[in-house]
XYZ file of C-alpha atoms in Angstrom:
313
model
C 150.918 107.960 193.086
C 148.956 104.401 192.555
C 148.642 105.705 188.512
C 152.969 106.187 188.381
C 153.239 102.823 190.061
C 150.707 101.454 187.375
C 152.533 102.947 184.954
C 156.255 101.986 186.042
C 155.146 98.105 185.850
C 153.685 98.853 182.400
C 157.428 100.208 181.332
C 159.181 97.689 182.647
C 157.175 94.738 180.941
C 157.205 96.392 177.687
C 161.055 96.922 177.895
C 161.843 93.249 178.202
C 159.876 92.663 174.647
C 160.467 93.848 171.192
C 159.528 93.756 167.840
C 160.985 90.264 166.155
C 159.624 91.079 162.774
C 158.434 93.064 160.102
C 154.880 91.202 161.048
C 155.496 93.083 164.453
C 155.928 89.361 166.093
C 156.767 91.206 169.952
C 159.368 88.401 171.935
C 160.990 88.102 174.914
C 164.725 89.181 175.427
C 165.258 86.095 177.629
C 167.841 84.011 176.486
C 166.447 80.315 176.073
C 168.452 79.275 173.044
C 167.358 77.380 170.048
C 169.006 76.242 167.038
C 167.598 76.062 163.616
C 167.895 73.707 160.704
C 170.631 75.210 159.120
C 172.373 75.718 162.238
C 171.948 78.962 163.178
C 171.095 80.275 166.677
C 168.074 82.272 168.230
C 167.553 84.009 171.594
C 164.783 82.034 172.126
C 161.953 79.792 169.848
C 159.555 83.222 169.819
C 162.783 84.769 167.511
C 162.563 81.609 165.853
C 159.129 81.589 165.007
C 158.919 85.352 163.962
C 161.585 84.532 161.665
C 159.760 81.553 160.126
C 161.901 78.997 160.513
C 161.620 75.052 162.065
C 163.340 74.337 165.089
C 166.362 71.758 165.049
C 166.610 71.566 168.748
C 167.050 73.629 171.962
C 169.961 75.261 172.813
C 172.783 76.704 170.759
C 173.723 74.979 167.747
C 177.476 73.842 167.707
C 178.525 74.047 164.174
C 181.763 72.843 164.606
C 180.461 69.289 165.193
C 177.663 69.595 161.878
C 179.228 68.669 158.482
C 177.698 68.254 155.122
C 179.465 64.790 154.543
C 182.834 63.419 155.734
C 184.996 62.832 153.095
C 185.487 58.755 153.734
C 181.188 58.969 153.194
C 181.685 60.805 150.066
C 184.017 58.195 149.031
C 181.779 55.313 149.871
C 179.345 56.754 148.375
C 180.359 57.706 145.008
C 182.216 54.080 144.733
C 179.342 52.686 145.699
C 177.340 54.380 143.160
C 179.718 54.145 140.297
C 180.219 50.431 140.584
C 175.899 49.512 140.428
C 175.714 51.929 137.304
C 178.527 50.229 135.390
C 177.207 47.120 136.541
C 173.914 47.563 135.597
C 172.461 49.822 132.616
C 168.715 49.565 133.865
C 167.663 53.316 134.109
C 164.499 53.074 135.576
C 166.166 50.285 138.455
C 167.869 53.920 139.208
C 164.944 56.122 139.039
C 163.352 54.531 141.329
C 165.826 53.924 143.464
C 166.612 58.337 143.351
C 162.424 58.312 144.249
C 163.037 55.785 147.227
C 165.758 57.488 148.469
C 163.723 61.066 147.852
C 161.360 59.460 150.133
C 163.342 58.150 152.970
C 164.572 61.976 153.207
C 161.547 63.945 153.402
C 160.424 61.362 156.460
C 163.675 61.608 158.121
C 163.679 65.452 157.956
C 160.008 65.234 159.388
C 161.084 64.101 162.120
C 164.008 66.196 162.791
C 162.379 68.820 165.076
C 159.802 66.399 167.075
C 162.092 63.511 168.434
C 165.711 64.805 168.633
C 166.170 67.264 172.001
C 169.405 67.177 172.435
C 172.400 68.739 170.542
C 173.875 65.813 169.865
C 170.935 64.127 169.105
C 169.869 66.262 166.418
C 173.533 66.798 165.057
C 174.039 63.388 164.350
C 170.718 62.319 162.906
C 171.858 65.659 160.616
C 174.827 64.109 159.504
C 172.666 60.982 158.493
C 170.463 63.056 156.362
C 173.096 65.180 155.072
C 174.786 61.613 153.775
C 170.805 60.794 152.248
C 170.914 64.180 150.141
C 174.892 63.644 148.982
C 173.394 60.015 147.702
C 170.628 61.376 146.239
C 172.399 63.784 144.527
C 175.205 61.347 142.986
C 172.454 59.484 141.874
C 170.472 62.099 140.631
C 173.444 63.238 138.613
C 174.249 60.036 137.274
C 170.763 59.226 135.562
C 170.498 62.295 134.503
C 174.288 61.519 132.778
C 173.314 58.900 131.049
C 170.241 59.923 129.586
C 171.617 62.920 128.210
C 173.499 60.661 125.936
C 170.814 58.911 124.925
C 169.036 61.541 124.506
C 171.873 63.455 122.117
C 172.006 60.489 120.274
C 167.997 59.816 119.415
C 167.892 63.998 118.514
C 170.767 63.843 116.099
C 169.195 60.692 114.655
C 165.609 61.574 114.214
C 166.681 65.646 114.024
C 164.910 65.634 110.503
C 161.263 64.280 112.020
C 161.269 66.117 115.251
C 162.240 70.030 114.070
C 159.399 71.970 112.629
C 161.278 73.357 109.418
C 162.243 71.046 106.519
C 165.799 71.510 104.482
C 165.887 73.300 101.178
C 167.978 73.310 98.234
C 169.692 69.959 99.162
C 170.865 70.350 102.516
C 170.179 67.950 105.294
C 169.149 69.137 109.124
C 172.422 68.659 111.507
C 172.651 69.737 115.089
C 174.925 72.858 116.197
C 174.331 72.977 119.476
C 171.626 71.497 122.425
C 170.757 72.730 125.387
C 169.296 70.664 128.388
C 167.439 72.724 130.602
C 165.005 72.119 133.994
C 166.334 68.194 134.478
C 164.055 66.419 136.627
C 163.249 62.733 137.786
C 159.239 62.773 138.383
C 157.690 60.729 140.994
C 156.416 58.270 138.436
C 159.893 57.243 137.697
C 159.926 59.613 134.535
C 163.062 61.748 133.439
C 161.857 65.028 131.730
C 163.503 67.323 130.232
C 163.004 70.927 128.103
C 165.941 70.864 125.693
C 166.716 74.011 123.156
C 168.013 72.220 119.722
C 170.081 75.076 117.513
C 170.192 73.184 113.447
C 171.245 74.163 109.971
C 171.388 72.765 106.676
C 173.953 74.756 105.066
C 171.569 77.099 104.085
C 169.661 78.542 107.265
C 169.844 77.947 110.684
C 166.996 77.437 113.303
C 166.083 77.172 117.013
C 163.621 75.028 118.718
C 162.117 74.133 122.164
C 161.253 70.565 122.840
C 159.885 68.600 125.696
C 160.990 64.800 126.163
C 160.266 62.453 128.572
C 162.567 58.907 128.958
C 160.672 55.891 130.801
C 162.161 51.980 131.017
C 164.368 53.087 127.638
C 161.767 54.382 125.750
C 162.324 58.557 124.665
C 159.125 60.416 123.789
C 158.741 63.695 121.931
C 156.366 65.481 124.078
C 154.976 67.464 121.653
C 154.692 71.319 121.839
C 153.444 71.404 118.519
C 150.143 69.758 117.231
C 149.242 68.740 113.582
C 146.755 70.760 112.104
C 144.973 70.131 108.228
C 142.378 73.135 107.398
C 140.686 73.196 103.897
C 139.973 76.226 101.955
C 137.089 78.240 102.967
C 137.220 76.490 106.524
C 137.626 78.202 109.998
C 139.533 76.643 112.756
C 139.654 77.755 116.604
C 142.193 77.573 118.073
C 143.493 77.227 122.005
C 143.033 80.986 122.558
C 139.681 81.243 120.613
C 141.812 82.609 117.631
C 139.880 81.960 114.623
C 142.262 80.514 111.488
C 142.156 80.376 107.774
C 143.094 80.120 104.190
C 142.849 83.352 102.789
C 144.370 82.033 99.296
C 147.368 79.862 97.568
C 150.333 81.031 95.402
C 151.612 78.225 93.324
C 153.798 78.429 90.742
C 156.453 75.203 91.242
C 159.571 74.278 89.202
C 158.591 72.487 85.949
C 159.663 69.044 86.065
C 161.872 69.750 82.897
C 163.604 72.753 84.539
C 166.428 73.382 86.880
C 165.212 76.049 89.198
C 166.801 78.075 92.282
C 164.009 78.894 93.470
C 160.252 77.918 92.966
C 157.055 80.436 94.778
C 154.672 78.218 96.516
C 153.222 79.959 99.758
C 149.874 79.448 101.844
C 148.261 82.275 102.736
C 146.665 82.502 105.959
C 144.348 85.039 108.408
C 143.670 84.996 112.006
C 141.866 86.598 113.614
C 141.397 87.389 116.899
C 138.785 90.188 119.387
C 138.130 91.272 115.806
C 141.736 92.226 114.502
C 142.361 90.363 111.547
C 146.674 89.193 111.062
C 147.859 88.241 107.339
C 150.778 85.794 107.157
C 152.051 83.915 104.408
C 154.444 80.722 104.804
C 156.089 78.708 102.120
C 156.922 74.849 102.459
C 160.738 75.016 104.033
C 159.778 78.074 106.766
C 158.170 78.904 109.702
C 156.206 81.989 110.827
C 155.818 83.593 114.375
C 152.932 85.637 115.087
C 151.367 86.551 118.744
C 151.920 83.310 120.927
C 151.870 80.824 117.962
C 154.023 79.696 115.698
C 152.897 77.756 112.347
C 154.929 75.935 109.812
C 153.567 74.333 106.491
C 154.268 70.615 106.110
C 152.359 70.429 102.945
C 149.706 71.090 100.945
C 148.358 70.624 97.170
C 148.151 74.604 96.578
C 144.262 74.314 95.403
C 142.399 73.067 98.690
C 143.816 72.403 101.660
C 147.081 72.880 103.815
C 148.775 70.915 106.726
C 150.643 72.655 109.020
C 152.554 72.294 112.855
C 151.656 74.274 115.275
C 153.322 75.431 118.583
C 151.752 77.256 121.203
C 154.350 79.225 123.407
């Protein structure tokens, strides 16, 4: 009899848990509400916690009374905003004001679950920091603007200098399309982006990667490529402990006197890697792909050595 009574109390704990998680997290049923950060509601803060997620404040969240931003903020706001950036056309003024503001937010959110107890509390120190992130954004958005201009403008004018390949027969570099990817304002006040530049010269067409970086009105190439000279019968190593070189030279140019479509003057090269041993041969105006690198010959005098840009993907 004492072992069923022993038994029965055992039951009737373990009923009033269960499993809150795939971790197996075991909770109470009880119902002592709390509400999350993105306002959503849980029995109690055990559910909470077995779900991973911070706490905004106890009991239920009233979503009703929890907007992103009113629309007279938004207004404000993006007035507000507009009028400084046609006002003033200091970039890194704004940078660091997107960084200050960055800051302010990540602080205010820290203290989102400690001090705030009450629903009302906590809903309207949300709304506060729901009206940091809309500014942040707007301002986020228009650096970011702005710089893409200048940045369309400094590619299309320097296209020739940046791209890897060189024109042939005539034709000069021009840009068909650009792509600006991964965006970003860097906490020292930098904006950096990847961009994919698609060119042609009327003769073949080309796609690049290229990393920039813009600071106080200043763009910089961030080079993925890196200048390389290597004489005949020398051996360079390379990131990857590839081992490159000249294997021979093909040169037979226009004469001077002539009028020539096309003219053979190639670089042979070999790398070699674990071993293996890869032939490749580029000529002045291309580019050649092999493993994770990719060479192209900038120039050479066809007897002793060769220059070349390299990227390393």
């Amino acid at each position: 009899m004492k072992k069923i009574i022993i038994w029965t109390f055992w039951l009737l704990a373990l009923s009033s848990f269960v499993f809150a998680s795939d971790d197996m997290v075991m909770c109470t049923m009880d119902y002592n509400p709390v509400c999350w950060v993105d306002w959503k509601t849980y029995g109690n803060a055990c559910w909470a916690w077995a779900a991973k997620v911070e706490i905004a404040y106890k009991w239920e969240c009233n979503v009703d009374n929890v907007s992103l931003v009113d629309e007279k903020t938004k207004n404000i706001i993006d007035t507000n905003v507009n009028n400084l950036f046609n006002k003033r056309d200091d970039i890194y003024l704004f940078t660091r004001l997107s960084n200050y503001v960055k800051k302010t937010l990540d602080e205010q959110k820290a203290l989102l679950a400690v001090i705030l107890q009450t629903p009302e509390q906590s809903q309207k120190f949300q709304k506060y920091l729901s009206s940091l992130e809309y500014l942040n954004d707007v301002i986020s958005s228009k650096i970011i603007e702005k710089v893409d201009l200048k940045l369309t403008k400094y590619i299309q004018s320097n296209l020739t200098w940046i791209v890897l390949n060189k024109e042939v027969l005539g034709g000069k570099f021009y840009t068909t399309d650009m792509s600006f990817l991964d965006q970003k304002i860097s906490i020292d006040n930098k904006v950096v982006w990847k961009v994919t530049i698609v060119y042609e010269d009327w003769h073949n067409s080309f796609t690049d990667d290229f990393n920039f970086e813009y600071l106080k009105d200043k763009i910089t190439l961030k080079s993925l490529w890196e200048n390389i000279t290597i004489k005949k019968d020398q051996k360079i190593t390379l990131s990857d402990g590839s081992m490159l070189s000249i294997k021979n030279f093909i040169n037979s140019p226009c004469p001077t006197w002539a009028s020539c479509l096309w003219a053979w003057q190639m670089v042979n090269f070999e790398l070699t890697k674990d071993s293996k041993i890869s032939e490749f041969g580029i000529q002045p105006s291309w580019s050649y792909e092999i493993g994770k690198y990719k060479f192209s010959l900038t120039s050479s005098d066809y007897e002793s050595f060769a220059k070349l840009k390299l990227i390393s993907n």
